[in-house]
Amino acid sequence: MERQRRNTKKYNFRQPDLKELRNLISYVLDPLGFKARFGKLLSVLTTQVDEGLMSVLVQFYDPLYHCITFPDFQVLPTFEEYAYFVGIPILYQLSFSGLDRVPTSQEIANMLHIYESLVGAHMTTKGGIQGLPPEFLIAQATMYGKAMSEPLRPYLYFSSMSCYFSLHMRNAKGGGTIVCCLPLMYKWFISHLPQTVAFKENKGCLRWSTRLMSLTNDDIFWYNHVYDGVQMIDSCGEFSNVPLLGTCGGINYNPILARRQLGFPLKDKPNNILLEGVFFQEGKDPQGLKGRMVHAWRKIHRKGKEGVRSEELYHFGALHFLG
């Protein structure tokens, strides 16, 4: 049977100029020591993204279930997979709530060991949230050699949030610029592509749209043994899935659809309650989802091969990073 032709949307990706950061790699004299402290950050930084592949991939975004839906299967990024590719542990707490007290310029200056006047001069308000531009923070880290291990931990949360939220927003708008950590999303997706020589060589010079549409459930590289023993975040609080909160609003993703990616069997078809889609934009939250999401992250349900474990976890205030 001939497959139905898809209505495509025009997407592009915000690609920051990483040339200067990549040039700094040559100054890393102890790569193994750097990796031990900061994970696989250099690997992400040096990833060459096939933007053509990613432009095709996002065409398959499913706004109902917040995942990538192909004719024969579904895939979606998870915290656990992102944690592996970045090489840092998951921070089992909410990294951003929007409800925390904004640190004073003096408090921020003390943390960064710089003058308060410098912080005040760069403080910016975006989307109703006060914070510091990433360019300023990167410059301070580069100039003064600040330790990055703690700021990197929330990186997993923000990377996941921006991926889902921006893709959902652009899909609803019919296209536009997707803002996410593209190298990380790229590394995640290609890890599931067929590992055969024939697929990698693509001697027929087929376009990505044709290659992806022809994939079946049996072609996908579902599980890597690096996830043996991993416990996945299955749900949070009142939500049957995982809520994500950022400066622009909130969204959720459905880990039940990703269980096969982490070696968990999906014995039955999930019902619509488990696949409930949640989304709101900052300043447009009539259901009070922000507060509910913050509260939900205080009780995280983690699922292992042996079953589900609940944990009472409490988040702490975090410095707000504005993208």
mmCIF file of C-alpha atoms in Angstrom:
data_model
loop_
_atom_site.group_PDB
_atom_site.id
_atom_site.type_symbol
_atom_site.label_atom_id
_atom_site.label_comp_id
_atom_site.label_asym_id
_atom_site.label_seq_id
_atom_site.Cartn_x
_atom_site.Cartn_y
_atom_site.Cartn_z
ATOM 1 C CA MET A 1 0.000 0.000 0.000
ATOM 2 C CA GLU A 2 1.348 3.417 -0.909
ATOM 3 C CA ARG A 3 2.147 5.571 2.094
ATOM 4 C CA GLN A 4 0.300 8.828 2.485
ATOM 5 C CA ARG A 5 2.299 11.912 1.587
ATOM 6 C CA ARG A 6 3.174 14.062 4.602
ATOM 7 C CA ASN A 7 2.543 17.783 4.820
ATOM 8 C CA THR A 8 5.963 19.199 5.636
ATOM 9 C CA LYS A 9 6.734 22.272 7.728
ATOM 10 C CA LYS A 10 9.743 24.523 7.260
ATOM 11 C CA TYR A 11 12.043 24.314 10.278
ATOM 12 C CA ASN A 12 15.524 25.582 10.983
ATOM 13 C CA PHE A 13 17.735 25.424 14.054
ATOM 14 C CA ARG A 14 19.430 28.094 16.102
ATOM 15 C CA GLN A 15 23.106 27.303 15.682
ATOM 16 C CA PRO A 16 25.383 29.369 17.940
ATOM 17 C CA ASP A 17 28.891 30.087 16.698
ATOM 18 C CA LEU A 18 31.015 27.553 18.565
ATOM 19 C CA LYS A 19 34.289 28.357 16.823
ATOM 20 C CA GLU A 20 35.850 30.155 19.791
ATOM 21 C CA LEU A 21 34.782 27.460 22.244
ATOM 22 C CA ARG A 22 36.134 24.737 19.973
ATOM 23 C CA ASN A 23 39.424 26.596 19.672
ATOM 24 C CA LEU A 24 39.761 26.406 23.452
ATOM 25 C CA ILE A 25 39.824 22.603 23.287
ATOM 26 C CA SER A 26 43.499 22.738 22.318
ATOM 27 C CA TYR A 27 44.210 24.243 25.750
ATOM 28 C CA VAL A 28 42.821 21.179 27.530
ATOM 29 C CA LEU A 29 46.089 19.485 28.521
ATOM 30 C CA ASP A 30 44.466 16.592 30.377
ATOM 31 C CA PRO A 31 41.458 15.326 28.356
ATOM 32 C CA LEU A 32 40.875 12.357 30.666
ATOM 33 C CA GLY A 33 40.947 14.580 33.723
ATOM 34 C CA PHE A 34 38.586 17.033 32.035
ATOM 35 C CA LYS A 35 36.211 14.170 31.209
ATOM 36 C CA ALA A 36 36.315 12.937 34.794
ATOM 37 C CA ARG A 37 35.258 16.388 36.031
ATOM 38 C CA PHE A 38 32.934 17.576 33.282
ATOM 39 C CA GLY A 39 31.738 14.448 31.500
ATOM 40 C CA LYS A 40 31.616 14.237 27.709
ATOM 41 C CA LEU A 41 31.171 17.954 27.158
ATOM 42 C CA LEU A 42 34.002 18.064 24.607
ATOM 43 C CA SER A 43 32.389 15.248 22.632
ATOM 44 C CA VAL A 44 29.125 17.194 22.419
ATOM 45 C CA LEU A 45 30.979 20.387 21.525
ATOM 46 C CA THR A 46 32.863 18.770 18.626
ATOM 47 C CA THR A 47 29.891 16.869 17.191
ATOM 48 C CA GLN A 48 29.348 17.630 13.516
ATOM 49 C CA VAL A 49 25.582 17.686 13.024
ATOM 50 C CA ASP A 50 23.917 16.566 9.814
ATOM 51 C CA GLU A 51 21.317 19.335 9.764
ATOM 52 C CA GLY A 52 19.598 17.732 6.780
ATOM 53 C CA LEU A 53 18.860 14.644 8.856
ATOM 54 C CA MET A 54 17.568 16.697 11.774
ATOM 55 C CA SER A 55 15.361 18.821 9.510
ATOM 56 C CA VAL A 56 13.718 15.624 8.293
ATOM 57 C CA LEU A 57 13.499 14.105 11.777
ATOM 58 C CA VAL A 58 11.483 16.970 13.262
ATOM 59 C CA GLN A 59 8.893 16.554 10.505
ATOM 60 C CA PHE A 60 7.830 13.402 12.359
ATOM 61 C CA TYR A 61 7.102 15.177 15.632
ATOM 62 C CA ASP A 62 3.801 14.046 17.140
ATOM 63 C CA PRO A 63 2.169 16.979 19.008
ATOM 64 C CA LEU A 64 -0.372 14.674 20.646
ATOM 65 C CA TYR A 65 2.075 12.322 22.352
ATOM 66 C CA HIS A 66 5.153 14.618 22.392
ATOM 67 C CA CYS A 67 7.390 12.126 20.618
ATOM 68 C CA ILE A 68 8.798 11.273 17.186
ATOM 69 C CA THR A 69 6.309 9.024 15.394
ATOM 70 C CA PHE A 70 7.317 7.051 12.318
ATOM 71 C CA PRO A 71 4.985 4.773 10.341
ATOM 72 C CA ASP A 72 6.082 1.691 12.314
ATOM 73 C CA PHE A 73 7.492 2.915 15.646
ATOM 74 C CA GLN A 74 7.999 5.817 18.057
ATOM 75 C CA VAL A 75 11.132 7.220 19.709
ATOM 76 C CA LEU A 76 11.771 10.114 22.078
ATOM 77 C CA PRO A 77 14.723 11.581 23.989
ATOM 78 C CA THR A 78 14.948 10.660 27.671
ATOM 79 C CA PHE A 79 16.872 12.044 30.637
ATOM 80 C CA GLU A 80 18.703 8.742 30.941
ATOM 81 C CA GLU A 81 19.963 8.789 27.359
ATOM 82 C CA TYR A 82 20.975 12.441 27.514
ATOM 83 C CA ALA A 83 22.828 11.710 30.770
ATOM 84 C CA TYR A 84 24.867 9.049 28.995
ATOM 85 C CA PHE A 85 25.780 11.261 26.034
ATOM 86 C CA VAL A 86 26.763 14.188 28.260
ATOM 87 C CA GLY A 87 28.480 11.903 30.747
ATOM 88 C CA ILE A 88 27.087 13.484 33.897
ATOM 89 C CA PRO A 89 24.643 12.035 36.436
ATOM 90 C CA ILE A 90 20.989 12.986 36.451
ATOM 91 C CA LEU A 91 20.059 15.631 38.991
ATOM 92 C CA TYR A 92 16.931 14.181 40.591
ATOM 93 C CA GLN A 93 15.449 17.554 41.417
ATOM 94 C CA LEU A 94 13.802 20.422 39.608
ATOM 95 C CA SER A 95 16.503 22.702 38.234
ATOM 96 C CA PHE A 96 14.165 25.612 37.528
ATOM 97 C CA SER A 97 10.797 26.584 38.955
ATOM 98 C CA GLY A 98 10.304 30.275 38.215
ATOM 99 C CA LEU A 99 8.935 30.520 41.744
ATOM 100 C CA ASP A 100 12.265 30.928 43.515
ATOM 101 C CA ARG A 101 13.522 34.211 44.891
ATOM 102 C CA VAL A 102 15.822 35.843 42.362
ATOM 103 C CA PRO A 103 19.355 36.073 43.822
ATOM 104 C CA THR A 104 20.607 39.604 44.368
ATOM 105 C CA SER A 105 23.420 40.977 42.243
ATOM 106 C CA GLN A 106 25.686 40.778 45.282
ATOM 107 C CA GLU A 107 24.882 37.091 45.857
ATOM 108 C CA ILE A 108 25.601 36.289 42.215
ATOM 109 C CA ALA A 109 28.813 38.325 42.316
ATOM 110 C CA ASN A 110 29.945 36.393 45.379
ATOM 111 C CA MET A 111 29.287 33.071 43.646
ATOM 112 C CA LEU A 112 31.167 34.100 40.505
ATOM 113 C CA HIS A 113 33.877 36.019 42.395
ATOM 114 C CA ILE A 114 33.380 39.165 40.327
ATOM 115 C CA TYR A 115 32.297 42.750 41.015
ATOM 116 C CA GLU A 116 28.623 43.411 41.756
ATOM 117 C CA SER A 117 28.601 46.275 39.246
ATOM 118 C CA LEU A 118 29.542 43.819 36.486
ATOM 119 C CA VAL A 119 26.584 41.592 37.340
ATOM 120 C CA GLY A 120 24.188 44.541 37.464
ATOM 121 C CA ALA A 121 25.344 45.799 34.080
ATOM 122 C CA HIS A 122 24.548 42.463 32.420
ATOM 123 C CA MET A 123 21.345 41.530 34.264
ATOM 124 C CA THR A 124 18.549 40.996 31.730
ATOM 125 C CA THR A 125 14.823 40.325 31.865
ATOM 126 C CA LYS A 126 13.412 37.889 29.325
ATOM 127 C CA GLY A 127 9.949 36.379 29.362
ATOM 128 C CA GLY A 128 9.317 37.992 32.723
ATOM 129 C CA ILE A 129 12.308 36.175 34.250
ATOM 130 C CA GLN A 130 15.407 38.020 35.420
ATOM 131 C CA GLY A 131 18.779 36.436 34.772
ATOM 132 C CA LEU A 132 22.141 36.597 33.030
ATOM 133 C CA PRO A 133 22.751 35.950 29.317
ATOM 134 C CA PRO A 134 24.710 32.748 28.572
ATOM 135 C CA GLU A 135 27.343 34.743 26.662
ATOM 136 C CA PHE A 136 28.214 36.629 29.847
ATOM 137 C CA LEU A 137 28.341 33.472 31.973
ATOM 138 C CA ILE A 138 30.516 31.653 29.425
ATOM 139 C CA ALA A 139 32.868 34.629 29.262
ATOM 140 C CA GLN A 140 33.264 34.638 33.046
ATOM 141 C CA ALA A 141 33.848 30.884 33.145
ATOM 142 C CA THR A 142 36.453 31.183 30.380
ATOM 143 C CA MET A 143 38.214 34.208 31.836
ATOM 144 C CA TYR A 144 38.403 33.062 35.424
ATOM 145 C CA GLY A 145 38.428 29.282 34.970
ATOM 146 C CA LYS A 146 35.339 28.710 37.074
ATOM 147 C CA ALA A 147 34.417 25.126 37.941
ATOM 148 C CA MET A 148 31.576 24.004 35.704
ATOM 149 C CA SER A 149 30.564 20.682 37.231
ATOM 150 C CA GLU A 150 27.643 22.063 39.237
ATOM 151 C CA PRO A 151 26.192 24.307 36.481
ATOM 152 C CA LEU A 152 26.447 21.325 34.119
ATOM 153 C CA ARG A 153 24.135 19.179 36.194
ATOM 154 C CA PRO A 154 20.981 21.193 35.391
ATOM 155 C CA TYR A 155 22.131 21.102 31.745
ATOM 156 C CA LEU A 156 20.356 17.753 31.260
ATOM 157 C CA TYR A 157 17.084 19.211 32.453
ATOM 158 C CA PHE A 158 17.314 22.354 30.329
ATOM 159 C CA SER A 159 18.435 20.390 27.247
ATOM 160 C CA SER A 160 15.430 18.093 27.533
ATOM 161 C CA MET A 161 13.064 20.973 28.257
ATOM 162 C CA SER A 162 14.222 23.113 25.328
ATOM 163 C CA CYS A 163 14.088 20.169 22.936
ATOM 164 C CA TYR A 164 10.481 19.293 23.719
ATOM 165 C CA PHE A 165 9.138 22.798 24.299
ATOM 166 C CA SER A 166 10.680 24.475 21.261
ATOM 167 C CA LEU A 167 9.775 21.631 18.919
ATOM 168 C CA HIS A 168 6.188 21.625 20.178
ATOM 169 C CA MET A 169 5.883 25.404 19.835
ATOM 170 C CA ARG A 170 7.326 25.493 16.309
ATOM 171 C CA ASN A 171 5.098 22.614 15.267
ATOM 172 C CA ALA A 172 2.029 24.480 16.518
ATOM 173 C CA LYS A 173 3.151 27.611 14.648
ATOM 174 C CA GLY A 174 3.648 25.669 11.424
ATOM 175 C CA GLY A 175 7.446 25.962 11.388
ATOM 176 C CA GLY A 176 10.217 28.329 12.432
ATOM 177 C CA THR A 177 13.431 28.231 14.447
ATOM 178 C CA ILE A 178 13.881 25.386 16.917
ATOM 179 C CA VAL A 179 16.029 26.277 19.921
ATOM 180 C CA CYS A 180 17.678 23.252 21.511
ATOM 181 C CA CYS A 181 21.047 21.572 22.031
ATOM 182 C CA LEU A 182 21.141 20.237 18.479
ATOM 183 C CA PRO A 183 24.393 18.227 18.831
ATOM 184 C CA LEU A 184 22.943 16.369 21.806
ATOM 185 C CA MET A 185 19.654 15.636 20.068
ATOM 186 C CA TYR A 186 21.611 14.501 17.001
ATOM 187 C CA LYS A 187 23.809 12.125 19.020
ATOM 188 C CA TRP A 188 20.692 10.685 20.642
ATOM 189 C CA PHE A 189 18.882 10.005 17.372
ATOM 190 C CA ILE A 190 21.759 8.514 15.387
ATOM 191 C CA SER A 191 22.351 6.095 18.282
ATOM 192 C CA HIS A 192 19.054 4.441 17.324
ATOM 193 C CA LEU A 193 19.637 4.306 13.569
ATOM 194 C CA PRO A 194 20.524 0.954 11.946
ATOM 195 C CA GLN A 195 24.126 -0.070 12.544
ATOM 196 C CA THR A 196 24.458 -1.998 9.282
ATOM 197 C CA VAL A 197 27.154 -1.152 6.742
ATOM 198 C CA ALA A 198 24.543 -0.852 3.986
ATOM 199 C CA PHE A 199 22.575 1.808 5.863
ATOM 200 C CA LYS A 200 25.665 3.793 6.835
ATOM 201 C CA GLU A 201 27.193 3.755 3.342
ATOM 202 C CA ASN A 202 23.937 4.652 1.559
ATOM 203 C CA LYS A 203 25.354 3.655 -1.819
ATOM 204 C CA GLY A 204 22.044 4.495 -3.470
ATOM 205 C CA CYS A 205 22.473 8.124 -2.341
ATOM 206 C CA LEU A 206 18.926 8.140 -1.010
ATOM 207 C CA ARG A 207 17.616 11.270 0.697
ATOM 208 C CA TRP A 208 17.066 11.208 4.439
ATOM 209 C CA SER A 209 13.315 11.469 3.985
ATOM 210 C CA THR A 210 13.305 8.242 1.968
ATOM 211 C CA ARG A 211 15.698 6.458 4.311
ATOM 212 C CA LEU A 212 13.734 7.317 7.448
ATOM 213 C CA MET A 213 10.329 6.540 5.953
ATOM 214 C CA SER A 214 11.549 3.070 4.972
ATOM 215 C CA LEU A 215 12.652 2.152 8.501
ATOM 216 C CA THR A 216 10.655 -0.420 10.426
ATOM 217 C CA ASN A 217 10.529 -1.432 14.054
ATOM 218 C CA ASP A 218 13.034 -4.231 13.340
ATOM 219 C CA ASP A 219 15.580 -1.846 11.794
ATOM 220 C CA ILE A 220 15.978 0.348 14.860
ATOM 221 C CA PHE A 221 18.870 -0.154 17.260
ATOM 222 C CA TRP A 222 16.713 -0.092 20.349
ATOM 223 C CA TYR A 223 18.907 -0.860 23.302
ATOM 224 C CA ASN A 224 22.491 -0.261 24.355
ATOM 225 C CA HIS A 225 23.831 -2.244 27.316
ATOM 226 C CA VAL A 226 25.281 0.934 28.806
ATOM 227 C CA TYR A 227 21.788 1.337 30.279
ATOM 228 C CA ASP A 228 21.917 -1.974 32.153
ATOM 229 C CA GLY A 229 20.913 -1.258 35.724
ATOM 230 C CA VAL A 230 19.604 2.226 34.926
ATOM 231 C CA GLN A 231 16.451 3.355 36.695
ATOM 232 C CA MET A 232 14.329 5.611 34.540
ATOM 233 C CA ILE A 233 12.251 8.530 35.775
ATOM 234 C CA ASP A 234 8.793 7.124 35.110
ATOM 235 C CA SER A 235 6.561 9.883 36.493
ATOM 236 C CA CYS A 236 6.445 12.748 38.972
ATOM 237 C CA GLY A 237 3.844 13.437 41.644
ATOM 238 C CA GLU A 238 0.292 13.670 40.315
ATOM 239 C CA PHE A 239 1.456 13.373 36.709
ATOM 240 C CA SER A 240 1.499 9.983 34.998
ATOM 241 C CA ASN A 241 4.526 11.150 33.030
ATOM 242 C CA VAL A 242 7.446 13.600 33.420
ATOM 243 C CA PRO A 243 6.689 17.358 33.501
ATOM 244 C CA LEU A 244 9.375 19.762 32.254
ATOM 245 C CA LEU A 245 9.491 23.424 33.277
ATOM 246 C CA GLY A 246 11.528 26.287 31.823
ATOM 247 C CA THR A 247 11.561 30.046 31.394
ATOM 248 C CA CYS A 248 9.128 29.861 28.462
ATOM 249 C CA GLY A 249 6.556 27.554 30.011
ATOM 250 C CA GLY A 250 6.079 23.843 30.580
ATOM 251 C CA ILE A 251 5.541 20.574 28.738
ATOM 252 C CA ASN A 252 5.762 16.868 29.513
ATOM 253 C CA TYR A 253 7.149 13.747 27.908
ATOM 254 C CA ASN A 254 5.893 10.173 28.148
ATOM 255 C CA PRO A 255 8.603 7.735 29.317
ATOM 256 C CA ILE A 256 6.222 4.823 28.796
ATOM 257 C CA LEU A 257 6.794 5.248 25.047
ATOM 258 C CA ALA A 258 10.573 5.065 25.545
ATOM 259 C CA ARG A 259 10.761 1.967 27.715
ATOM 260 C CA ARG A 260 12.112 -0.184 24.912
ATOM 261 C CA GLN A 261 14.971 2.290 24.409
ATOM 262 C CA LEU A 262 16.109 1.606 27.982
ATOM 263 C CA GLY A 263 15.500 -2.130 27.982
ATOM 264 C CA PHE A 264 12.074 -2.123 29.634
ATOM 265 C CA PRO A 265 9.353 -4.249 28.018
ATOM 266 C CA LEU A 266 6.138 -2.521 26.981
ATOM 267 C CA LYS A 267 3.735 -5.393 27.560
ATOM 268 C CA ASP A 268 0.487 -3.605 26.830
ATOM 269 C CA LYS A 269 -0.612 -0.652 24.753
ATOM 270 C CA PRO A 270 -0.530 2.424 27.055
ATOM 271 C CA ASN A 271 -3.888 4.047 27.671
ATOM 272 C CA ASN A 272 -4.640 7.669 26.922
ATOM 273 C CA ILE A 273 -4.398 8.676 30.583
ATOM 274 C CA LEU A 274 -0.735 7.636 30.720
ATOM 275 C CA LEU A 275 -0.091 9.488 27.461
ATOM 276 C CA GLU A 276 -1.733 12.734 28.540
ATOM 277 C CA GLY A 277 -0.132 15.742 26.869
ATOM 278 C CA VAL A 278 0.538 18.787 29.053
ATOM 279 C CA PHE A 279 1.699 22.145 27.708
ATOM 280 C CA PHE A 280 1.528 25.808 28.678
ATOM 281 C CA GLN A 281 3.320 29.041 27.837
ATOM 282 C CA GLU A 282 4.671 31.391 30.485
ATOM 283 C CA GLY A 283 1.964 33.907 31.376
ATOM 284 C CA LYS A 284 -0.765 31.689 29.876
ATOM 285 C CA ASP A 285 -1.385 29.120 32.579
ATOM 286 C CA PRO A 286 -5.098 29.050 33.517
ATOM 287 C CA GLN A 287 -4.793 25.540 34.997
ATOM 288 C CA GLY A 288 -1.988 26.502 37.348
ATOM 289 C CA LEU A 289 0.310 23.925 35.775
ATOM 290 C CA LYS A 290 3.522 25.667 36.828
ATOM 291 C CA GLY A 291 2.826 25.280 40.538
ATOM 292 C CA ARG A 292 1.606 21.718 40.043
ATOM 293 C CA MET A 293 4.764 20.808 38.120
ATOM 294 C CA VAL A 294 7.006 22.292 40.811
ATOM 295 C CA HIS A 295 5.153 20.300 43.459
ATOM 296 C CA ALA A 296 5.238 17.113 41.341
ATOM 297 C CA TRP A 297 9.042 17.157 41.161
ATOM 298 C CA ARG A 298 9.164 16.770 44.933
ATOM 299 C CA LYS A 299 8.054 13.174 44.470
ATOM 300 C CA ILE A 300 9.827 11.339 41.663
ATOM 301 C CA HIS A 301 8.857 7.794 40.683
ATOM 302 C CA ARG A 302 11.807 5.880 39.275
ATOM 303 C CA LYS A 303 11.310 2.599 37.477
ATOM 304 C CA GLY A 304 13.824 -0.230 37.496
ATOM 305 C CA LYS A 305 13.597 -3.738 36.106
ATOM 306 C CA GLU A 306 12.251 -4.830 39.477
ATOM 307 C CA GLY A 307 9.453 -2.261 39.571
ATOM 308 C CA VAL A 308 8.683 1.333 40.482
ATOM 309 C CA ARG A 309 10.309 3.150 43.379
ATOM 310 C CA SER A 310 9.011 6.429 44.779
ATOM 311 C CA GLU A 311 11.307 9.052 46.247
ATOM 312 C CA GLU A 312 10.559 12.212 48.159
ATOM 313 C CA LEU A 313 12.979 14.792 46.778
ATOM 314 C CA TYR A 314 13.096 18.513 47.331
ATOM 315 C CA HIS A 315 14.598 21.041 44.971
ATOM 316 C CA PHE A 316 16.671 24.058 45.842
ATOM 317 C CA GLY A 317 16.732 27.459 44.219
ATOM 318 C CA ALA A 318 18.859 27.749 41.078
ATOM 319 C CA LEU A 319 20.406 30.698 39.279
ATOM 320 C CA HIS A 320 18.271 31.451 36.228
ATOM 321 C CA PHE A 321 20.057 31.072 32.902
ATOM 322 C CA LEU A 322 18.416 32.918 30.033
ATOM 323 C CA GLY A 323 18.738 31.461 26.513
#
